[in-house]
Structures are given as structure tokens and as C-alpha cells.
Short mmCIF file of C-alpha atoms and ligand atoms in Angstrom, two decimals:
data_model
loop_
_atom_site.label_atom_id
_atom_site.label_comp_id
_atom_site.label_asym_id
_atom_site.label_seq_id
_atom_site.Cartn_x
_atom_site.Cartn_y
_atom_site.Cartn_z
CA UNK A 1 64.72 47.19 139.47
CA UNK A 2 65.77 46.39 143.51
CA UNK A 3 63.35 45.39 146.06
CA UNK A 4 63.95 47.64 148.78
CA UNK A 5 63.03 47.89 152.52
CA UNK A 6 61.39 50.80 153.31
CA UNK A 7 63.85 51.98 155.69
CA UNK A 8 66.10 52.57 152.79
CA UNK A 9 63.74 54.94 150.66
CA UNK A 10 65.04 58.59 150.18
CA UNK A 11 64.10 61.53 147.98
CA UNK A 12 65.28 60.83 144.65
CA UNK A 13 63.89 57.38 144.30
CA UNK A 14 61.91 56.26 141.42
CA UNK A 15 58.82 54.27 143.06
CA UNK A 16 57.46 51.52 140.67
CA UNK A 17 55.71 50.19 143.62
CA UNK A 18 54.83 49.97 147.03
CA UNK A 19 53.91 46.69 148.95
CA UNK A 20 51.24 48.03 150.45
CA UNK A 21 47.55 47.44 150.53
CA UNK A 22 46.29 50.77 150.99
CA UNK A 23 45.26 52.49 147.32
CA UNK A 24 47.24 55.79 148.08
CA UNK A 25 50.13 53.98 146.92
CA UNK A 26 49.87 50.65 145.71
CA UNK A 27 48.99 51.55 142.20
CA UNK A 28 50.87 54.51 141.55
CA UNK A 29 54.63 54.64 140.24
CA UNK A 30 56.27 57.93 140.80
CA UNK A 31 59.79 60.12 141.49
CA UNK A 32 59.65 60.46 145.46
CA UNK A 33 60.68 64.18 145.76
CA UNK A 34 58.76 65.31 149.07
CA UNK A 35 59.18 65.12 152.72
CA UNK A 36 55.61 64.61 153.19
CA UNK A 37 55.31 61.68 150.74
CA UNK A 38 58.72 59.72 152.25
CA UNK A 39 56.30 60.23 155.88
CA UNK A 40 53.56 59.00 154.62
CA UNK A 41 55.09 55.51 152.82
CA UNK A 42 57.25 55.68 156.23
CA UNK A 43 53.71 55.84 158.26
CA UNK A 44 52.58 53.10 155.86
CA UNK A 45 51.99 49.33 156.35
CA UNK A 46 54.37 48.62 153.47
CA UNK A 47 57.45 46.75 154.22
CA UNK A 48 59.28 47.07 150.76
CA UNK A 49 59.40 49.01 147.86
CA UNK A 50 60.26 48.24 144.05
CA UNK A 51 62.63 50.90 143.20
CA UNK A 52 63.60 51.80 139.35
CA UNK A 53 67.47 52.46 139.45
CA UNK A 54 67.57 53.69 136.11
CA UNK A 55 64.65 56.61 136.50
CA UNK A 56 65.95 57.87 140.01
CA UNK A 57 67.68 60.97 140.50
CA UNK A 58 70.05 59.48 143.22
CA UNK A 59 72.54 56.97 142.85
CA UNK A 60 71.33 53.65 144.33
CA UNK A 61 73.86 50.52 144.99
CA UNK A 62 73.10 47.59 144.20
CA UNK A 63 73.31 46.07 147.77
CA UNK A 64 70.60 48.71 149.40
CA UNK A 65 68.27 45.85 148.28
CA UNK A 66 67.67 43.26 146.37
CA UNK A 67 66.18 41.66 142.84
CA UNK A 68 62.43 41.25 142.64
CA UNK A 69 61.91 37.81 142.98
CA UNK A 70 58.63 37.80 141.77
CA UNK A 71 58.21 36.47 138.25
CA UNK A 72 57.44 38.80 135.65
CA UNK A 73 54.93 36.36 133.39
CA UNK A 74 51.62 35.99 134.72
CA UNK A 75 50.94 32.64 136.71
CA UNK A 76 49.98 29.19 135.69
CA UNK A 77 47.03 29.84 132.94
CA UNK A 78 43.67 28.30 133.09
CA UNK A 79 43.01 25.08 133.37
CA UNK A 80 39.94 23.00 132.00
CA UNK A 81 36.55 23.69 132.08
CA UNK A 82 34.66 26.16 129.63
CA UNK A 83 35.95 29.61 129.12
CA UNK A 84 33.08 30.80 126.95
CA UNK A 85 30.84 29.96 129.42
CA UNK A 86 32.53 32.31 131.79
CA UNK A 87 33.29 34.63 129.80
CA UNK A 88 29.40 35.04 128.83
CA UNK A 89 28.47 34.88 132.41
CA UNK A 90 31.22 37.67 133.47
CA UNK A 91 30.36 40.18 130.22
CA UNK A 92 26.82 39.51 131.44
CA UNK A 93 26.86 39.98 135.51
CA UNK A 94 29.34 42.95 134.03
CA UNK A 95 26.71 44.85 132.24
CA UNK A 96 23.85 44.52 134.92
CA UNK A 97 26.38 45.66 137.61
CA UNK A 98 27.30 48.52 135.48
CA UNK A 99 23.28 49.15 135.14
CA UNK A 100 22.95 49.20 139.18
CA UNK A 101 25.83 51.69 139.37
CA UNK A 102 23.94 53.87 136.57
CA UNK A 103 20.79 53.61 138.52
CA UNK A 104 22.62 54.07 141.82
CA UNK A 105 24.41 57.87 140.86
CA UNK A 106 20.79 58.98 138.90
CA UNK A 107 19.44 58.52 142.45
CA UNK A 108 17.22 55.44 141.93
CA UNK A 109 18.61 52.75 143.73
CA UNK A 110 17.24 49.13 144.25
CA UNK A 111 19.32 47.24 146.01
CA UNK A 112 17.66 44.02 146.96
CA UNK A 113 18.17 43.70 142.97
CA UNK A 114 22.28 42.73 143.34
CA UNK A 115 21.25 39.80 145.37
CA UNK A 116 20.68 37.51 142.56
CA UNK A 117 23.44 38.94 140.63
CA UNK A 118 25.81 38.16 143.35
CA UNK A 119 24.58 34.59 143.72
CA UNK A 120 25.14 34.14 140.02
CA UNK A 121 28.68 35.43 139.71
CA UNK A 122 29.26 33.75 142.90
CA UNK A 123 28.47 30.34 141.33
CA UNK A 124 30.29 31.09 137.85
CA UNK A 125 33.66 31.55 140.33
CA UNK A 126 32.59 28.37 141.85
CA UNK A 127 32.87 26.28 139.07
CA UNK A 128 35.83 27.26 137.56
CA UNK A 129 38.12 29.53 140.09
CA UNK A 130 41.01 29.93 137.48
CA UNK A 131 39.03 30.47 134.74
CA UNK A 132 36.95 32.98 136.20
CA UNK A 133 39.73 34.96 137.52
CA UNK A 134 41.43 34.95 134.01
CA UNK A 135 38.30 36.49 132.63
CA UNK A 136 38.00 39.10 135.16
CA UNK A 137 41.74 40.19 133.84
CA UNK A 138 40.88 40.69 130.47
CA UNK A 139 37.96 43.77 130.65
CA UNK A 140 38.90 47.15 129.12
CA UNK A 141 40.25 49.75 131.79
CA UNK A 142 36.70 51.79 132.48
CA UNK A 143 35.15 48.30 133.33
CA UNK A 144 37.71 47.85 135.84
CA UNK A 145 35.91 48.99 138.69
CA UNK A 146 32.94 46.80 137.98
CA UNK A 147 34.68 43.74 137.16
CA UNK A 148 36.81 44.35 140.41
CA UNK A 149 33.53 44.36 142.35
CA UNK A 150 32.34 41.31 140.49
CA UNK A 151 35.60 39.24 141.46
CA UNK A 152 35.43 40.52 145.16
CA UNK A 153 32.49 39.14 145.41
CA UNK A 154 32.31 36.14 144.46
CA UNK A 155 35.68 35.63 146.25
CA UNK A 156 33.93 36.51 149.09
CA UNK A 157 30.71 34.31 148.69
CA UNK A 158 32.62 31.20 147.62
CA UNK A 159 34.82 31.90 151.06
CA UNK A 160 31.76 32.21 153.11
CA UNK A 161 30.87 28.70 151.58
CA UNK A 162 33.82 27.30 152.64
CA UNK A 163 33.43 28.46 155.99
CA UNK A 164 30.08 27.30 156.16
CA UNK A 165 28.32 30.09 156.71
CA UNK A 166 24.58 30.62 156.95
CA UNK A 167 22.80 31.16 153.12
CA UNK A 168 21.34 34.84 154.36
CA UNK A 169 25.19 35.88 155.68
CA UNK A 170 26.88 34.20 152.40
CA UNK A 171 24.15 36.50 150.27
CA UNK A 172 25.19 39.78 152.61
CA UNK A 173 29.05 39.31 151.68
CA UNK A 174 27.93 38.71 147.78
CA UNK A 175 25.94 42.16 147.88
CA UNK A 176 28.99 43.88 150.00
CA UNK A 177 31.51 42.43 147.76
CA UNK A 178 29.57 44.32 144.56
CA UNK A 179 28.99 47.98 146.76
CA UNK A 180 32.12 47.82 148.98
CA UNK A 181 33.65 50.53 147.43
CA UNK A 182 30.42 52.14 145.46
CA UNK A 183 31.40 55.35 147.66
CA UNK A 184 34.03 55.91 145.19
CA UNK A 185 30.88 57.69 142.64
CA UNK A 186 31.82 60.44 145.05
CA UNK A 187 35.84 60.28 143.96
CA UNK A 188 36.29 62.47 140.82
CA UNK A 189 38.17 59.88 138.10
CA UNK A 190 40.90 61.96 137.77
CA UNK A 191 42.34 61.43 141.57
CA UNK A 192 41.13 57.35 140.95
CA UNK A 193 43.26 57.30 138.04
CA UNK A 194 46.15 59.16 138.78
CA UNK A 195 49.51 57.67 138.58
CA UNK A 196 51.71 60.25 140.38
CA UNK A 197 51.70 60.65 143.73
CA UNK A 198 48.55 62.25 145.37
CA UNK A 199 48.58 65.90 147.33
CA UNK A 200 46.97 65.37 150.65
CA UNK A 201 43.67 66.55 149.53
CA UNK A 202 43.22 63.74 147.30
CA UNK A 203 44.33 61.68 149.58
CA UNK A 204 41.60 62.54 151.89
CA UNK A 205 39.35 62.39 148.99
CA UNK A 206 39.59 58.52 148.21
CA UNK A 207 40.07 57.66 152.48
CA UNK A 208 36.36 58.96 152.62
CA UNK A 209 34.91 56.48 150.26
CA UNK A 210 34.12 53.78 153.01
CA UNK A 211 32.80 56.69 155.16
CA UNK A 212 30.70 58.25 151.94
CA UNK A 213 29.80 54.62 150.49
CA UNK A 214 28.46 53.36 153.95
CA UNK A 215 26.28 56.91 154.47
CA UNK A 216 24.84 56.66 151.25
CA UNK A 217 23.32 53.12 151.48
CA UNK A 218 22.45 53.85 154.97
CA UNK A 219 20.47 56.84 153.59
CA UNK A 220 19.24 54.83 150.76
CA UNK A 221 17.46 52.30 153.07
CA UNK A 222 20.30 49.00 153.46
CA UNK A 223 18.95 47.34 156.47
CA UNK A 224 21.99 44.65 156.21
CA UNK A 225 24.65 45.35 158.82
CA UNK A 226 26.98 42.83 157.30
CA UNK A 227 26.65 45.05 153.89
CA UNK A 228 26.97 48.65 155.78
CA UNK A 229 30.25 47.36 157.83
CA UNK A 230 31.49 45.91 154.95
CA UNK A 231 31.52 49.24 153.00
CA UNK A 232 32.32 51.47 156.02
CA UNK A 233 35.31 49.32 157.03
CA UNK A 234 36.91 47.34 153.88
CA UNK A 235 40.10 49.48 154.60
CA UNK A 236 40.59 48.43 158.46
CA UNK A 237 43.90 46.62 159.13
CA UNK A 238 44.20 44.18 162.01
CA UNK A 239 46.71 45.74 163.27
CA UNK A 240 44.58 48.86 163.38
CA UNK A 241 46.19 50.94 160.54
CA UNK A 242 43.63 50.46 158.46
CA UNK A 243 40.87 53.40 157.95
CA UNK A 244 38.18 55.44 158.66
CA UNK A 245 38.09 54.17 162.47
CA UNK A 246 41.54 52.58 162.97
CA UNK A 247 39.30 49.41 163.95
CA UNK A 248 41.91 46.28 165.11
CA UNK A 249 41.68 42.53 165.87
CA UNK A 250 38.20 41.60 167.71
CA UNK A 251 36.68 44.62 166.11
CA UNK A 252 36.76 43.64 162.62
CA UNK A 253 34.01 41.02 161.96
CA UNK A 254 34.22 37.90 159.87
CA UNK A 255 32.42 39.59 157.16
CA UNK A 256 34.94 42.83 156.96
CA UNK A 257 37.75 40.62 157.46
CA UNK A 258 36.98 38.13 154.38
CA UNK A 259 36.12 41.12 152.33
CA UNK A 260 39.23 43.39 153.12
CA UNK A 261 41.43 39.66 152.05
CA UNK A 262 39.14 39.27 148.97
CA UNK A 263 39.60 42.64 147.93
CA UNK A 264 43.40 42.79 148.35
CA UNK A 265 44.07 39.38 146.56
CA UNK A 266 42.20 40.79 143.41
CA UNK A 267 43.83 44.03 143.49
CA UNK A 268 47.63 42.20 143.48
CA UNK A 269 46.85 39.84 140.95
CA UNK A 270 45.29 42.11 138.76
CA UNK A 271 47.48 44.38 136.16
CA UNK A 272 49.00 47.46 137.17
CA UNK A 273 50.74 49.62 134.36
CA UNK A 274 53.97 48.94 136.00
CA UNK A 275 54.24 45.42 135.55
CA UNK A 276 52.21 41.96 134.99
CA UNK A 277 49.62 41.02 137.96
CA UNK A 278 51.27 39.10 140.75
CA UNK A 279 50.47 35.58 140.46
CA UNK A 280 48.11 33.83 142.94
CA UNK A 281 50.44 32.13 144.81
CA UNK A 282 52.45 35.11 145.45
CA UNK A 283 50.00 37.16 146.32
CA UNK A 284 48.67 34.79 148.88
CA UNK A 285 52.37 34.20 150.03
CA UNK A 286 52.84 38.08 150.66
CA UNK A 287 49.14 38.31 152.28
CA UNK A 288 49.81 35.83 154.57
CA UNK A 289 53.43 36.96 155.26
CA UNK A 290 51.27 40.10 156.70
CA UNK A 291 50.08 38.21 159.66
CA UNK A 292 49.87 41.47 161.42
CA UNK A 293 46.90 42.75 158.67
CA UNK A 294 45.40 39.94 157.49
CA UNK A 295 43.40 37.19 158.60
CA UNK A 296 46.04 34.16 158.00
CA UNK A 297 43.11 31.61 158.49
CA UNK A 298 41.23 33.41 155.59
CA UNK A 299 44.32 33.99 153.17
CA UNK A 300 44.89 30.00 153.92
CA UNK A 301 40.90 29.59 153.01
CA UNK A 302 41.33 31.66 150.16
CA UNK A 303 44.33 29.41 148.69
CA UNK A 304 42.59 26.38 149.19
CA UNK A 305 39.74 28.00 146.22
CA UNK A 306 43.00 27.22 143.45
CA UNK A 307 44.36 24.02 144.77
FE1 FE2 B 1 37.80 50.43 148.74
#
């Protein structure tokens, strides 16, 4: 395996990964044999690529790049606390969120009803960060998306704590955190969960669910504009690569920002089929190596949650 920069990437590569927060690539591993696939990781935010020497078509030498430096064992396990209780709490706030979602694609939708989940999975993060994240790792594949929503959010509710925000704003970014990406009912599976890499169609298919999540609530009666920006623009980069709008700096609020950090951390340190998680403390290293992206204030609030 050799860390490469992107400039180095040609046909004939075998990608096991891309270092990029955008879904299109970052969970797919794949033979690069297109033009239009080299553009678009070229286009990309990604600075580096894991490359697999051994499944690539071309010859690669050894100093194009570099070893992965990232460990290959998940990071420092859980420390004290009670892991049944979290457990309990997670398999619980699990099964209600997947009863929303149920509720949400048969057309009857309550939202005001995630509040108190959001609060409660909010406080089970607060009392034992490591603990909680650990559990979140361990759900079966199809409860991924939920328990991916469930860890976004309370990410993002114990941030807004930190930062001393106002109880109604802190409930806003719990509720966001659990719809952000609810647009994704409109995604068929099969694109979600494909490994390879995507035709442009697809592509266009999962870029719409921020635009398709935030016009369904809006039709569905959320008043919150915290929760509505937070689903429209979870995918905005500060730099203003980021989609649907291409928002940058100023225009991303507080509440988009510390959801679009939330939602990257858990999607590094969670499993990919390539390889173990990232641990924390790379992922925050990377995410705040990303100045350009990310918030660096937030990714420093967010590593202050596992000191
Ligand atoms: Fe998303």
C-alpha cells in the first residue's frame, strides 16, 4: 500500500482510498480506468490517495509515494464507565430512530418527536465519549445509517454545549444531526452501497440528497432554519467546494459548520471494508490539517470531547 499525492494518480491505479470528505469517493475502493474518474478525484478536495500496488494494472515505484502511516489497529479502546449502559441506550435511541425513518418514507412524519430522542443520545455521548463512540462501531451494516445519524448528533449537541450555545439552538443541531442526510430515502441502496466507482448519474443521484432532504422537511412543515440549513448544506466546504450551492467561509453558519465536522469525524473513524476506522486522533489530525474545509476552531472543540 503507498500513500500517494494526487498529482501522481494515473489510469491503472488500484484506489483503496481517497482522502477526501465527499461520499463519491471516500468509501469506495476501485481500479481507476477512466478519464472522467482521474478528473473528477483531480477536481476533488482530496490531497492523497492510498494506492494498492499489488491490484494495479501499472507498475508503481516505490518512491511515487509513501507508506501509510496511519496505524492499522483501531485506537486506544474504551475507557471506564459502563458499557451496558450505553450500549442499552444506543440499541434503544437506535430502534426509535429507525421507527421515525419508517414513519418518515410511509408519509407520516412527526418531527417535533426526534427532539427528545436527540437530547437523550446527546446525554449518553456526554457521559462517556469513548464508550459511546465504541458502541456506535459495533451495529450490523443496515443499521449503519441510523447509528451514523445517532453519533452525528450527539457530536453535534455535546459541541454546541461546549460552545455554550443557547438550549433551543443545541436542540436544533440534535434534530439536524438525526435528519441531515434523511434525503438519502430518495437514493436507491444500490448506488449508497456501491463499492466501485460511480457513473455520473449516480453521482448526481447521492449530490441531491441535501437538496431532496431539505425540500422534503420543508414540505413536511420544519419551521427550524438551523435544521433545514443543516440538511440542505452538510456537504458545503469552506473553501466553497462543497455542494449543492458551492456556499464558502461567512456563508456557512455555526450550525452547518459543526455538523459538516461532526459528520466527517464519524465517517473516518468508522469502518470501511478497506481497512480498520481511523483512530480519533488521526482523524482530527487530518481534519484539522484541512484548514481550508474545516472549521479548525471546531475540529480543536471536537478533540477536546476525548481528552
Ligand atoms: Fe450527507
Amino acid at each position: 500500500m503507498l500513500r500517494i499525492p494526487k498529482s501522481m494518480l494515473r489510469k491503472g491505479m488500484y484506489i483503496e482510498a481517497v482522502e477526501c470528505p465527499t461520499t463519491e469517493f471516500s468509501l469506495r475502493r476501485f481500479l481507476l480506468q477512466s478519464d472522467e474518474v482521474l478528473r473528477s478525484i483531480r477536481n476533488s478536495s482530496a490531497s492523497h490517495l492510498l494506492v494498492n500496488c499489488a491490484r494495479s494494472t501499472v507498475k508503481i515505484d516505490s518512491s511515487e509515494g509513501s507508506e501509510p502511516d496511519r496505524p492499522d489497529q483501531p485506537g486506544p479502546s474504551v475507557k471506564m464507565a459502563d458499557p451496558v449502559a450505553v450500549r442499552q441506550e444506543v440499541s434503544r435511541a437506535t430502534k426509535a430512530l429507525r421507527e421515525e425513518f419508517r414513519l418518515i418514507i410511509s408519509g407520516r412524519v412527526d418531527l417535533s418527536r426526534l427532539g427528545p430522542t436527540a437530547m437523550e443520545i446527546g446525554a449518553s455521548l456526554e457521559a462517556s465519549p469513548d464508550i459511546f463512540l465504541e458502541v456506535t462501531r459495533l451495529k450490523s451494516k443496515d443499521e449503519g445509517t441510523y447509528v451514523h445519524s445517532l453519533a452525528v448528533s450527539a457530536l453535534m449537541t455535546h459541541l454546541g454545549r461546549l460552545l455554550d450555545l443557547d438550549a433551543k439552538t443545541i436542540e436544533a443541531l440534535g434534530i439536524g444531526g438525526l435528519i441531515h442526510d434523511v434525503g438519502k430515502i430518495h437514493v436507491p441502496n444500490a448506488v449508497l452501497r456501491k463499492q466501485g466507482p460511480l457513473t455520473p448519474g449516480e453521482m448526481k443521484a447521492i449530490r441531491s440528497h441535501p437538496e431532496s432532504g431539505y425540500r422534503f422537511l420543508k414540505g413536511h412543515g420544519e419551521r427550524s432554519q438551523i435544521v433545514l440549513d443543516i440538511c440542505r448544506h452538510h456537504h458545503e466546504m469552506l473553501d466553497g467546494s462543497g455542494y449543492p450551492a458551492g456556499l464558502a467561509g461567512d456563508q456557512l453558519s455555526l450550525p452547518i459548520r459543526i455538523c459538516t465536522v461532526c459528520d466527517v469525524f464519524d465517517a473516518l473513524t468508522s469502518p470501511r471494508p478497506y481497512k480498520h476506522a481511523w483512530t480519533k486522533s488521526d482523524a482530527l489530525a487530518w481534519m484539522y490539517e484541512q484548514g481550508h474545509l474545516f472549521d479548525r476552531t471546531l475540529v480543536i472543540r471536537l478533540s477536546s470531547i476525548f481528552e
